[in-house]
Short mmCIF file of C-alpha atoms and ligand atoms in Angstrom, two decimals:
data_model
loop_
_atom_site.label_atom_id
_atom_site.label_comp_id
_atom_site.label_asym_id
_atom_site.label_seq_id
_atom_site.Cartn_x
_atom_site.Cartn_y
_atom_site.Cartn_z
CA MET A 1109 37.66 -20.04 14.01
CA PRO A 1110 35.41 -21.04 11.09
CA ALA A 1111 36.26 -19.77 7.60
CA PRO A 1112 35.62 -16.03 7.08
CA LEU A 1113 32.22 -15.07 5.72
CA LYS A 1114 32.27 -13.28 2.37
CA VAL A 1115 30.24 -10.06 2.53
CA ALA A 1116 29.15 -8.29 -0.67
CA LEU A 1117 28.05 -4.67 -0.37
CA LEU A 1118 25.66 -3.34 -3.02
CA GLY A 1119 25.86 0.46 -2.98
CA CYS A 1120 28.39 2.93 -1.66
CA GLY A 1121 26.41 6.10 -1.16
CA VAL A 1122 25.35 7.81 2.09
CA VAL A 1123 24.73 4.51 3.87
CA GLY A 1124 27.04 2.13 2.01
CA THR A 1125 30.12 4.29 2.67
CA GLN A 1126 29.50 4.12 6.42
CA VAL A 1127 28.83 0.38 6.34
CA ALA A 1128 32.08 -0.25 4.44
CA ARG A 1129 34.15 1.98 6.73
CA ARG A 1130 32.81 0.38 9.87
CA LEU A 1131 33.35 -3.12 8.52
CA LEU A 1132 36.98 -2.17 7.98
CA GLU A 1133 37.56 -0.17 11.18
CA HIS A 1134 35.77 -2.55 13.56
CA ALA A 1135 36.75 -5.82 11.87
CA ASP A 1136 38.22 -7.43 14.99
CA GLU A 1137 35.30 -6.58 17.26
CA LEU A 1138 32.78 -7.73 14.68
CA ALA A 1139 34.69 -11.01 14.25
CA SER A 1140 34.52 -11.59 18.00
CA ARG A 1141 30.79 -10.97 18.06
CA VAL A 1142 30.09 -13.20 15.07
CA GLY A 1143 32.51 -16.02 15.80
CA THR A 1144 34.40 -15.56 12.54
CA SER A 1145 35.67 -12.65 10.49
CA LEU A 1146 33.55 -10.76 8.01
CA GLU A 1147 35.48 -10.34 4.79
CA LEU A 1148 34.21 -7.51 2.62
CA VAL A 1149 34.83 -8.95 -0.85
CA GLY A 1150 33.47 -6.14 -3.01
CA ILE A 1151 31.36 -3.00 -3.24
CA ALA A 1152 29.06 -2.65 -6.23
CA VAL A 1153 28.39 0.84 -7.58
CA ARG A 1154 27.31 2.36 -10.86
CA ASN A 1155 30.61 4.09 -11.47
CA ALA A 1156 33.58 2.25 -9.93
CA THR A 1157 36.15 4.85 -11.01
CA ALA A 1158 34.49 8.00 -9.64
CA PRO A 1159 36.27 9.59 -6.66
CA ARG A 1160 34.44 8.93 -3.37
CA GLU A 1161 34.82 10.75 -0.10
CA GLY A 1162 35.79 8.33 2.66
CA ILE A 1163 36.66 5.57 0.15
CA THR A 1164 39.22 6.95 -2.30
CA GLY A 1165 42.72 6.52 -0.90
CA THR A 1166 41.66 3.74 1.48
CA PRO A 1167 41.85 -0.05 0.99
CA LEU A 1168 38.11 0.09 0.27
CA ALA A 1169 38.73 1.74 -3.10
CA ASP A 1170 40.19 -1.52 -4.45
CA LEU A 1171 36.90 -3.29 -3.69
CA LEU A 1172 34.73 -1.10 -5.95
CA THR A 1173 33.19 -2.86 -8.91
CA ASP A 1174 30.44 -2.20 -11.42
CA ASP A 1175 29.70 -5.93 -11.78
CA ALA A 1176 27.11 -6.42 -9.06
CA GLU A 1177 25.98 -9.82 -10.38
CA ALA A 1178 29.44 -11.39 -10.18
CA LEU A 1179 29.87 -9.95 -6.68
CA VAL A 1180 26.59 -11.42 -5.45
CA ASP A 1181 27.38 -14.84 -6.87
CA GLY A 1182 30.38 -15.43 -4.62
CA ALA A 1183 28.93 -14.06 -1.35
CA ASP A 1184 27.75 -15.62 1.92
CA VAL A 1185 25.96 -12.42 2.93
CA VAL A 1186 24.73 -9.62 0.67
CA VAL A 1187 24.10 -6.15 2.08
CA GLU A 1188 21.87 -4.17 -0.29
CA VAL A 1189 22.02 -0.39 0.13
CA MET A 1190 21.63 0.74 -3.46
CA GLY A 1191 17.92 1.52 -3.12
CA GLY A 1192 15.17 1.56 -5.76
CA ILE A 1193 13.22 -1.39 -7.12
CA GLU A 1194 15.49 -2.63 -9.92
CA PRO A 1195 18.16 -3.93 -10.11
CA ALA A 1196 17.96 -4.27 -6.30
CA ARG A 1197 15.11 -6.84 -6.44
CA THR A 1198 16.79 -9.02 -9.07
CA LEU A 1199 20.11 -8.91 -7.23
CA ILE A 1200 18.52 -9.78 -3.87
CA LEU A 1201 16.63 -12.70 -5.41
CA ARG A 1202 19.81 -13.87 -7.14
CA ALA A 1203 21.66 -13.71 -3.82
CA ILE A 1204 18.94 -15.65 -2.01
CA GLU A 1205 18.69 -18.30 -4.71
CA GLY A 1206 22.46 -18.68 -4.53
CA GLY A 1207 22.19 -19.42 -0.79
CA ALA A 1208 23.33 -16.05 0.59
CA SER A 1209 21.67 -14.29 3.52
CA VAL A 1210 20.52 -10.75 2.82
CA VAL A 1211 20.46 -7.52 4.79
CA THR A 1212 18.67 -4.61 3.16
CA ALA A 1213 17.63 -1.05 3.99
CA ASN A 1214 15.36 -0.86 0.97
CA LYS A 1215 11.94 0.19 2.30
CA ALA A 1216 10.64 1.06 -1.16
CA LEU A 1217 11.26 -2.48 -2.40
CA LEU A 1218 9.98 -4.18 0.76
CA ALA A 1219 6.81 -2.10 0.78
CA GLN A 1220 6.16 -2.84 -2.88
CA ASP A 1221 7.20 -6.47 -3.20
CA GLY A 1222 8.27 -7.75 0.22
CA PRO A 1223 6.34 -11.05 0.02
CA THR A 1224 8.29 -12.14 -3.07
CA LEU A 1225 11.55 -11.64 -1.18
CA TYR A 1226 10.29 -13.26 2.06
CA LYS A 1227 9.03 -16.30 0.16
CA ALA A 1228 12.30 -16.70 -1.72
CA ALA A 1229 14.29 -16.45 1.52
CA ASP A 1230 12.03 -18.97 3.23
CA THR A 1231 12.32 -21.41 0.33
CA ALA A 1232 16.11 -21.09 0.26
CA GLY A 1233 16.36 -21.32 4.06
CA VAL A 1234 18.32 -18.07 4.40
CA ASP A 1235 17.83 -14.92 6.46
CA LEU A 1236 16.35 -11.68 5.16
CA TYR A 1237 16.85 -8.85 7.67
CA PHE A 1238 15.80 -5.21 7.24
CA GLU A 1239 16.04 -3.26 10.50
CA ALA A 1240 17.37 -0.16 8.68
CA ALA A 1241 14.36 0.02 6.38
CA VAL A 1242 12.21 1.68 9.07
CA ALA A 1243 13.41 4.64 11.12
CA GLY A 1244 17.17 4.24 10.51
CA ALA A 1245 19.04 3.57 13.71
CA ILE A 1246 15.97 2.98 15.87
CA PRO A 1247 15.45 -0.67 16.75
CA ILE A 1248 11.79 -1.01 15.78
CA VAL A 1249 11.59 -3.83 13.24
CA ARG A 1250 13.09 -6.35 15.67
CA PRO A 1251 10.93 -5.31 18.65
CA VAL A 1252 7.74 -5.52 16.59
CA ARG A 1253 8.78 -8.67 14.72
CA GLU A 1254 10.32 -10.56 17.67
CA SER A 1255 9.98 -8.93 21.09
CA LEU A 1256 6.22 -8.35 20.70
CA ALA A 1257 5.55 -11.64 18.91
CA GLY A 1258 3.79 -12.91 22.04
CA ASP A 1259 1.56 -9.86 22.43
CA GLN A 1260 -1.33 -8.29 20.51
CA VAL A 1261 -0.32 -4.97 18.98
CA GLN A 1262 -3.28 -2.61 18.84
CA ARG A 1263 -1.78 0.47 17.31
CA VAL A 1264 1.48 1.83 15.93
CA LEU A 1265 1.83 5.60 15.72
CA GLY A 1266 5.08 6.92 14.35
CA ILE A 1267 7.10 9.86 13.16
CA VAL A 1268 9.11 7.89 10.62
CA ASN A 1269 10.34 10.60 8.27
CA GLY A 1270 13.05 12.88 9.57
CA THR A 1271 12.91 15.39 6.71
CA THR A 1272 9.25 16.27 7.24
CA ASN A 1273 9.69 16.35 11.01
CA TYR A 1274 12.53 18.82 10.55
CA VAL A 1275 10.40 20.93 8.20
CA LEU A 1276 7.39 21.00 10.54
CA ASP A 1277 9.64 21.74 13.51
CA ARG A 1278 11.19 24.73 11.75
CA MET A 1279 7.73 25.98 10.77
CA ALA A 1280 6.72 25.76 14.45
CA THR A 1281 9.84 27.25 16.01
CA GLU A 1282 10.77 29.87 13.39
CA GLY A 1283 7.41 30.60 11.79
CA LEU A 1284 8.75 29.55 8.36
CA GLU A 1285 6.47 28.70 5.48
CA LEU A 1286 6.80 25.14 4.19
CA GLU A 1287 8.79 26.10 1.10
CA GLN A 1288 11.42 27.96 3.14
CA ALA A 1289 11.75 25.09 5.60
CA VAL A 1290 12.12 22.55 2.79
CA LYS A 1291 14.92 24.66 1.28
CA GLU A 1292 16.66 24.64 4.66
CA ALA A 1293 16.26 20.86 4.89
CA GLN A 1294 17.79 20.51 1.42
CA ALA A 1295 20.73 22.75 2.37
CA LEU A 1296 21.37 20.56 5.41
CA GLY A 1297 21.24 17.37 3.34
CA TYR A 1298 18.07 16.00 4.97
CA ALA A 1299 15.85 16.48 1.93
CA GLU A 1300 16.74 15.30 -1.58
CA ALA A 1301 16.95 17.73 -4.52
CA ASP A 1302 13.51 16.33 -5.36
CA PRO A 1303 11.83 16.25 -1.94
CA THR A 1304 8.60 14.64 -3.19
CA ALA A 1305 9.11 11.22 -1.54
CA ASP A 1306 9.46 12.84 1.86
CA VAL A 1307 7.12 15.84 1.58
CA GLU A 1308 4.27 13.90 -0.04
CA GLY A 1309 4.53 11.04 2.44
CA TYR A 1310 5.65 8.22 0.12
CA ASP A 1311 8.70 7.41 2.27
CA ALA A 1312 6.56 7.33 5.43
CA ALA A 1313 3.92 5.24 3.65
CA ALA A 1314 6.51 2.60 2.73
CA LYS A 1315 7.63 2.41 6.36
CA ALA A 1316 4.00 2.29 7.54
CA ALA A 1317 3.35 -0.68 5.25
CA ILE A 1318 6.36 -2.56 6.63
CA LEU A 1319 5.45 -1.86 10.26
CA ALA A 1320 1.80 -2.77 9.71
CA SER A 1321 2.76 -6.09 8.07
CA LEU A 1322 4.92 -7.00 11.06
CA ALA A 1323 2.61 -5.70 13.79
CA PHE A 1324 -0.55 -7.33 12.46
CA HIS A 1325 0.83 -10.48 10.77
CA THR A 1326 -0.82 -9.36 7.56
CA ARG A 1327 0.51 -8.50 4.12
CA VAL A 1328 0.33 -4.74 3.66
CA SER A 1329 1.80 -3.03 0.61
CA ILE A 1330 2.37 0.66 0.03
CA ASP A 1331 -0.75 0.64 -2.16
CA ASP A 1332 -2.83 -0.22 0.93
CA VAL A 1333 -1.67 2.90 2.77
CA ALA A 1334 -3.89 6.00 2.64
CA ARG A 1335 -1.34 8.76 2.11
CA GLU A 1336 -1.40 12.51 2.48
CA GLY A 1337 1.83 14.54 2.73
CA ILE A 1338 2.55 17.88 4.36
CA SER A 1339 2.52 20.06 1.23
CA ALA A 1340 -0.81 21.68 2.20
CA VAL A 1341 0.32 22.55 5.75
CA THR A 1342 0.74 26.31 6.14
CA ALA A 1343 2.48 28.48 8.71
CA ALA A 1344 -1.00 29.55 9.82
CA ASP A 1345 -1.98 25.91 10.48
CA VAL A 1346 1.11 25.51 12.60
CA GLN A 1347 0.37 28.69 14.57
CA TRP A 1348 -3.24 27.68 15.19
CA ALA A 1349 -2.05 24.29 16.37
CA GLN A 1350 0.24 25.98 18.88
CA ARG A 1351 -2.55 28.19 20.17
CA THR A 1352 -4.68 25.17 20.90
CA GLY A 1353 -1.89 23.24 22.63
CA HIS A 1354 -0.94 21.00 19.70
CA THR A 1355 2.01 20.30 17.43
CA ILE A 1356 1.59 19.26 13.80
CA LYS A 1357 3.41 16.02 12.95
CA LEU A 1358 3.41 13.78 9.90
CA LEU A 1359 2.22 10.50 11.41
CA ALA A 1360 2.29 6.95 10.14
CA ILE A 1361 -0.59 5.10 11.79
CA ALA A 1362 -1.44 1.41 11.69
CA GLU A 1363 -4.26 0.24 13.90
CA ARG A 1364 -6.86 -2.41 14.46
CA ASN A 1365 -10.33 -1.18 13.60
CA THR A 1366 -13.80 -2.28 12.58
CA SER A 1367 -15.73 -1.01 9.60
CA ASP A 1368 -19.31 -2.07 8.81
CA GLY A 1369 -18.89 -4.98 11.22
CA VAL A 1370 -15.66 -6.19 9.60
CA ALA A 1371 -12.60 -6.36 11.87
CA GLY A 1372 -9.38 -5.40 10.16
CA ILE A 1373 -6.62 -2.84 10.12
CA GLN A 1374 -6.20 0.66 8.84
CA VAL A 1375 -2.90 2.09 7.68
CA ARG A 1376 -2.50 5.77 6.91
CA VAL A 1377 0.00 8.57 6.70
CA HIS A 1378 -1.09 12.17 7.14
CA PRO A 1379 -0.30 15.35 9.05
CA ALA A 1380 -2.10 15.50 12.37
CA LEU A 1381 -2.40 17.68 15.44
CA VAL A 1382 -0.73 15.94 18.37
CA PRO A 1383 -1.45 17.28 21.87
CA ASP A 1384 1.66 18.89 23.36
CA ALA A 1385 1.52 16.47 26.29
CA HIS A 1386 1.90 13.42 24.02
CA PRO A 1387 5.48 12.03 23.79
CA LEU A 1388 5.44 12.31 19.98
CA ALA A 1389 4.86 16.09 20.19
CA GLY A 1390 8.31 16.51 21.75
CA VAL A 1391 10.15 14.78 18.91
CA ARG A 1392 12.16 17.63 17.43
CA GLY A 1393 14.30 18.25 14.36
CA ALA A 1394 15.03 15.31 12.09
CA PHE A 1395 14.51 12.71 14.84
CA ASN A 1396 12.07 9.83 14.51
CA ALA A 1397 9.95 8.07 17.12
CA VAL A 1398 7.51 5.19 17.10
CA PHE A 1399 4.83 4.77 19.74
CA VAL A 1400 3.41 1.24 20.05
CA GLU A 1401 0.31 0.23 21.99
CA ALA A 1402 0.09 -3.48 22.76
CA GLU A 1403 -2.48 -5.40 24.76
CA ALA A 1404 -0.15 -6.75 27.45
CA ALA A 1405 2.91 -4.48 27.15
CA GLY A 1406 0.89 -1.27 27.17
CA GLU A 1407 2.56 1.78 25.68
CA LEU A 1408 6.12 1.64 24.32
CA MET A 1409 8.13 4.43 22.74
CA PHE A 1410 11.17 4.05 20.45
CA TYR A 1411 13.16 7.19 19.70
CA GLY A 1412 16.32 8.14 17.82
CA ARG A 1413 17.90 9.08 14.52
CA GLY A 1414 15.87 7.85 11.59
CA ALA A 1415 18.30 8.68 8.82
CA GLY A 1416 21.90 9.47 7.96
CA GLY A 1417 24.84 7.32 6.98
CA ALA A 1418 26.21 6.33 10.38
CA PRO A 1419 22.89 5.80 12.21
CA THR A 1420 21.56 3.69 9.35
CA ALA A 1421 24.83 1.74 9.19
CA SER A 1422 24.37 0.91 12.88
CA ALA A 1423 21.10 -0.91 12.12
CA ILE A 1424 22.63 -2.65 9.09
CA LEU A 1425 25.66 -3.90 10.99
CA GLY A 1426 23.40 -5.18 13.79
CA ASP A 1427 21.52 -7.21 11.20
CA LEU A 1428 24.77 -8.33 9.61
CA VAL A 1429 26.05 -9.67 12.93
CA SER A 1430 22.78 -11.56 13.47
CA VAL A 1431 22.67 -13.22 10.06
CA ALA A 1432 26.39 -13.98 10.19
CA ARG A 1433 25.99 -15.65 13.60
CA HIS A 1434 23.27 -17.84 12.15
CA ARG A 1435 25.64 -18.94 9.40
CA VAL A 1436 28.32 -19.77 11.95
CA LEU A 1437 26.19 -21.35 14.67
CA GLY A 1438 23.20 -22.57 12.66
CA GLY A 1439 19.61 -21.42 13.05
CA ARG A 1440 17.62 -18.75 11.28
CA GLY A 1441 15.87 -15.52 12.07
CA PRO A 1442 12.10 -15.07 11.77
CA VAL A 1443 10.35 -15.66 8.47
CA GLU A 1444 7.35 -13.76 7.17
CA SER A 1445 4.31 -14.04 9.45
CA SER A 1446 1.18 -13.24 7.48
CA TYR A 1447 -1.17 -15.87 8.94
CA ALA A 1448 -3.69 -13.31 10.27
CA ALA A 1449 -4.39 -11.90 6.78
CA LEU A 1450 -6.57 -9.17 8.25
CA PRO A 1451 -8.51 -7.09 5.73
CA VAL A 1452 -7.16 -3.61 5.15
CA LEU A 1453 -10.23 -1.46 5.79
CA PRO A 1454 -11.19 1.53 3.67
CA ALA A 1455 -9.40 4.70 4.75
CA ASP A 1456 -12.60 6.74 4.95
CA ALA A 1457 -13.87 4.53 7.77
CA ALA A 1458 -11.05 5.59 10.11
CA ARG A 1459 -12.40 7.39 13.19
CA THR A 1460 -10.56 10.51 14.27
CA ARG A 1461 -11.12 13.82 15.98
CA PHE A 1462 -10.83 16.81 13.68
CA GLN A 1463 -10.08 20.50 13.92
CA VAL A 1464 -11.82 22.53 11.22
CA ARG A 1465 -11.08 26.20 10.59
CA LEU A 1466 -13.77 28.19 8.83
CA ASP A 1467 -14.22 31.78 7.71
CA VAL A 1468 -17.90 32.61 8.07
CA ASP A 1469 -20.20 35.64 7.92
CA ASP A 1470 -20.24 37.28 11.32
CA ARG A 1471 -23.99 37.62 11.85
CA PRO A 1472 -26.82 36.02 13.85
CA GLY A 1473 -27.74 32.41 13.07
CA VAL A 1474 -24.49 31.45 11.37
CA LEU A 1475 -23.25 29.25 14.17
CA ALA A 1476 -26.59 27.45 14.20
CA GLN A 1477 -26.30 26.67 10.47
CA VAL A 1478 -22.76 25.38 10.92
CA ALA A 1479 -23.80 23.24 13.88
CA ALA A 1480 -26.74 21.87 11.89
CA ALA A 1481 -24.43 20.80 9.04
CA LEU A 1482 -22.33 18.80 11.51
CA ALA A 1483 -25.38 17.32 13.24
CA GLU A 1484 -26.85 16.26 9.90
CA HIS A 1485 -23.79 14.01 9.34
CA ASP A 1486 -23.70 12.78 12.91
CA VAL A 1487 -20.47 14.62 13.71
CA SER A 1488 -20.43 15.76 17.31
CA ILE A 1489 -18.81 19.08 18.26
CA GLU A 1490 -16.39 18.98 21.20
CA ALA A 1491 -15.43 22.68 21.23
CA VAL A 1492 -15.96 25.90 19.28
CA ARG A 1493 -13.73 28.93 19.32
CA GLN A 1494 -14.59 32.14 17.49
CA SER A 1495 -12.60 35.27 16.76
CA ALA A 1496 -14.16 38.26 14.99
CA ASP A 1497 -12.90 39.78 11.72
CA GLY A 1498 -10.72 36.78 11.07
CA HIS A 1499 -8.53 37.83 13.98
CA SER A 1500 -7.58 35.80 16.96
CA ALA A 1501 -7.79 37.12 20.48
CA ASP A 1502 -4.07 37.85 20.53
CA GLY A 1503 -4.41 40.59 17.89
CA HIS A 1504 -2.96 38.68 14.97
CA SER A 1505 -4.92 37.57 11.99
CA ALA A 1506 -5.58 33.87 11.77
CA ASP A 1507 -3.03 33.68 8.99
CA GLY A 1508 -0.35 35.21 11.09
CA HIS A 1509 -0.42 38.73 9.65
CA SER A 1510 -0.52 41.84 11.80
CA ALA A 1511 -4.10 42.70 12.64
CA ASP A 1512 -3.46 46.42 12.18
CA ALA A 1513 -3.13 46.21 8.42
CA ASP A 1514 -6.41 44.33 8.13
CA ARG A 1515 -8.24 46.73 10.47
CA ARG A 1516 -7.95 49.43 7.81
CA ASP A 1517 -10.40 47.37 5.78
CA PRO A 1518 -12.77 45.84 8.34
CA THR A 1519 -14.88 42.94 7.20
CA ASP A 1520 -17.77 41.07 8.72
CA VAL A 1521 -15.90 37.79 8.73
CA ALA A 1522 -15.47 35.61 11.79
CA ARG A 1523 -13.09 32.73 12.10
CA LEU A 1524 -14.42 29.58 13.67
CA LEU A 1525 -12.29 26.80 15.04
CA LEU A 1526 -14.35 23.65 15.52
CA THR A 1527 -12.99 20.60 17.29
CA THR A 1528 -15.05 17.46 16.82
CA HIS A 1529 -15.37 14.28 18.81
CA ALA A 1530 -14.10 11.17 17.00
CA ALA A 1531 -16.01 10.71 13.75
CA PRO A 1532 -15.54 8.57 10.65
CA GLU A 1533 -13.49 10.24 7.91
CA ARG A 1534 -16.33 9.77 5.46
CA ALA A 1535 -18.76 11.63 7.78
CA LEU A 1536 -16.29 14.47 8.15
CA ALA A 1537 -15.74 14.64 4.37
CA ALA A 1538 -19.51 14.88 3.83
CA THR A 1539 -19.72 17.55 6.54
CA VAL A 1540 -16.98 19.63 4.92
CA ALA A 1541 -18.77 19.40 1.58
CA ALA A 1542 -21.99 20.56 3.25
CA LEU A 1543 -20.19 23.42 5.00
CA THR A 1544 -18.60 24.52 1.74
CA ASP A 1545 -22.08 24.73 0.17
CA LEU A 1546 -23.44 27.00 2.91
CA ASP A 1547 -23.78 30.64 1.79
CA VAL A 1548 -22.64 31.82 5.22
CA VAL A 1549 -19.35 29.88 4.95
CA ARG A 1550 -16.80 31.92 3.02
CA ASP A 1551 -13.99 29.41 3.21
CA VAL A 1552 -13.12 26.08 4.82
CA VAL A 1553 -9.58 27.18 5.60
CA SER A 1554 -8.23 23.89 6.90
CA VAL A 1555 -9.22 20.46 8.14
CA LEU A 1556 -6.73 18.61 10.31
CA ARG A 1557 -7.01 15.35 12.18
CA VAL A 1558 -6.21 15.20 15.89
CA GLU A 1559 -4.32 12.08 16.97
CA GLY A 1560 -2.80 10.80 20.18
CA ALA A 1561 -5.36 12.42 22.46
P1 NDP B 2551 22.63 6.75 -2.22
O1 NDP B 2551 21.89 7.25 -3.41
O2 NDP B 2551 23.45 7.68 -1.44
O3 NDP B 2551 23.57 5.54 -2.68
C1 NDP B 2551 23.17 4.54 -3.57
C2 NDP B 2551 24.39 3.72 -3.96
O4 NDP B 2551 23.94 2.63 -4.75
C3 NDP B 2551 25.41 4.48 -4.80
O5 NDP B 2551 26.71 4.12 -4.43
C4 NDP B 2551 25.14 4.02 -6.23
O6 NDP B 2551 26.27 3.98 -7.06
C5 NDP B 2551 24.66 2.61 -5.97
N1 NDP B 2551 23.75 2.17 -7.02
C6 NDP B 2551 22.53 2.68 -7.31
N2 NDP B 2551 22.01 2.05 -8.36
C7 NDP B 2551 22.92 1.13 -8.74
C8 NDP B 2551 22.98 0.18 -9.79
N3 NDP B 2551 21.98 0.07 -10.66
N4 NDP B 2551 24.08 -0.60 -9.89
C9 NDP B 2551 25.11 -0.46 -9.03
N5 NDP B 2551 25.10 0.42 -8.01
C10 NDP B 2551 24.04 1.20 -7.89
O7 NDP B 2551 21.53 6.03 -1.30
P2 NDP B 2551 21.51 5.92 0.29
O8 NDP B 2551 22.81 5.40 0.77
O9 NDP B 2551 20.99 7.18 0.87
O10 NDP B 2551 20.35 4.84 0.52
C11 NDP B 2551 20.57 3.49 0.25
C12 NDP B 2551 19.37 2.68 0.74
O11 NDP B 2551 19.23 2.87 2.15
C13 NDP B 2551 18.02 3.07 0.14
O12 NDP B 2551 17.23 1.93 -0.01
C14 NDP B 2551 17.42 3.99 1.19
O13 NDP B 2551 16.02 4.03 1.14
C15 NDP B 2551 17.91 3.33 2.45
N6 NDP B 2551 17.98 4.19 3.61
C16 NDP B 2551 18.67 5.36 3.53
C17 NDP B 2551 18.74 6.18 4.62
C18 NDP B 2551 19.52 7.46 4.58
O14 NDP B 2551 19.54 8.18 5.58
N7 NDP B 2551 20.17 7.79 3.46
C19 NDP B 2551 18.08 5.84 5.90
C20 NDP B 2551 17.42 4.56 5.89
C21 NDP B 2551 17.37 3.79 4.77
P3 NDP B 2551 27.03 5.32 -7.52
O15 NDP B 2551 27.65 5.86 -6.27
O16 NDP B 2551 28.05 4.90 -8.51
O17 NDP B 2551 25.97 6.22 -8.07
N1 HSE B 2552 14.35 10.43 3.71
C1 HSE B 2552 14.19 9.74 4.94
C2 HSE B 2552 13.86 10.69 6.06
C3 HSE B 2552 15.44 8.99 5.34
O1 HSE B 2552 13.87 11.91 5.88
O2 HSE B 2552 13.55 10.22 7.14
C4 HSE B 2552 15.48 7.62 4.81
O3 HSE B 2552 14.51 6.81 5.39
#
């Protein structure tokens, strides 16, 4: 057997702990798969003396160090699971320049500065693998990067953030408001103490950028992704979605498109109504799924656990076996493919169907004025649903309150639910502005995109 490969682990948190434990517990099997043993030579953390569940009292405790630079310098393979931009970037570049292969789960870094890392790895002739950076355990990076390399991907549509999927699912199944559902997600350890990265869509946007880069052979950074989180989604939105046969999901979408005659791609993250019949509508709890449409392959769906220590460690160890095999047998994994360099088109040119909920005066001619506002901006109406006094046909107010309480103070308000045919975002935005200016429109209650129809 060739000499053991020295593996340096940067980080021993949720993911790193599971990677370390599995390296220890499955050492023999991993050695058989690689062709030599993987020797974990150290684990870099901020505080090497702090007690750690799953590490303290095991042989792994002796490997903890707070000198990440020294650890990287002696390694054949560096596994980076510390997260954040710095010092992760400097350590990865140091590892690459020193001739080590790198496995990372760091979506934030890849989405911000991936090309710098890819270029360094290419120059040094080493592997840079990152399956765990998108959707945890789900094999999606490799399928898009390698298995579909002979096809033309048209569209990638994904639920890539487990926390927000859990929150939206609880809102749908238990009627919770967003804040309550986020608290539940925090109690279960899905959401961080500061849930902003998940709730506001930054985490999903980073993953969208990585997937778009791979799918369309184009450099896409997180700054290219049009991002809207779920913080404005209400329990009433979720209930209305259910009544119309939809489920609200936070989607990451990357697709080929044309704007003003220019062919390019659009990458966006936002909540959307997904028809209940679509496979993504059935993705429950904290699970993730990615739906890929390719010219020759047709529709593909990848589903599984997108987060958590053990699921994420699975993806990391898969990468580790691959890069280690290359070091034993020779050869290299794929390098960055950005030859297509497609323009990233403006977000407001994306074409989508919309559902718009309006509170309007309930009197003759109102519908005509609303319809005229849409027609003026070339937005075509697919369906209109009206309920009087702001109440739906099932006797509940549109905001989910009992109708009886409101009946004591009857108003002349009607609630309109408009569904449009596909229209450019910019046309819809202009339409909403026009509707807001109409005297007969009391409130534009919500505007939601409809995807996957
Ligand atoms: P944690 O915060 O749980 O762990 C981070 C680890 O890195 C800790 O051990 C910490 O040390 C160490 N660390 C952080 N900064 C430094 C530093 N400057 N020097 C030395 N060590 C440092 O993160 P996770 O395990 O949750 O995530 C790790 C990576 O994996 C991130 O990039 C994340 O985006 C990605 N990822 C995470 C998933 C998940 O479900 N958690 C899923 C998919 C990807 P100390 O313990 O001493 O503080
Ligand atoms: N916070 C992420 C999620 C997990 O909720 O999916 C790490 O990617």
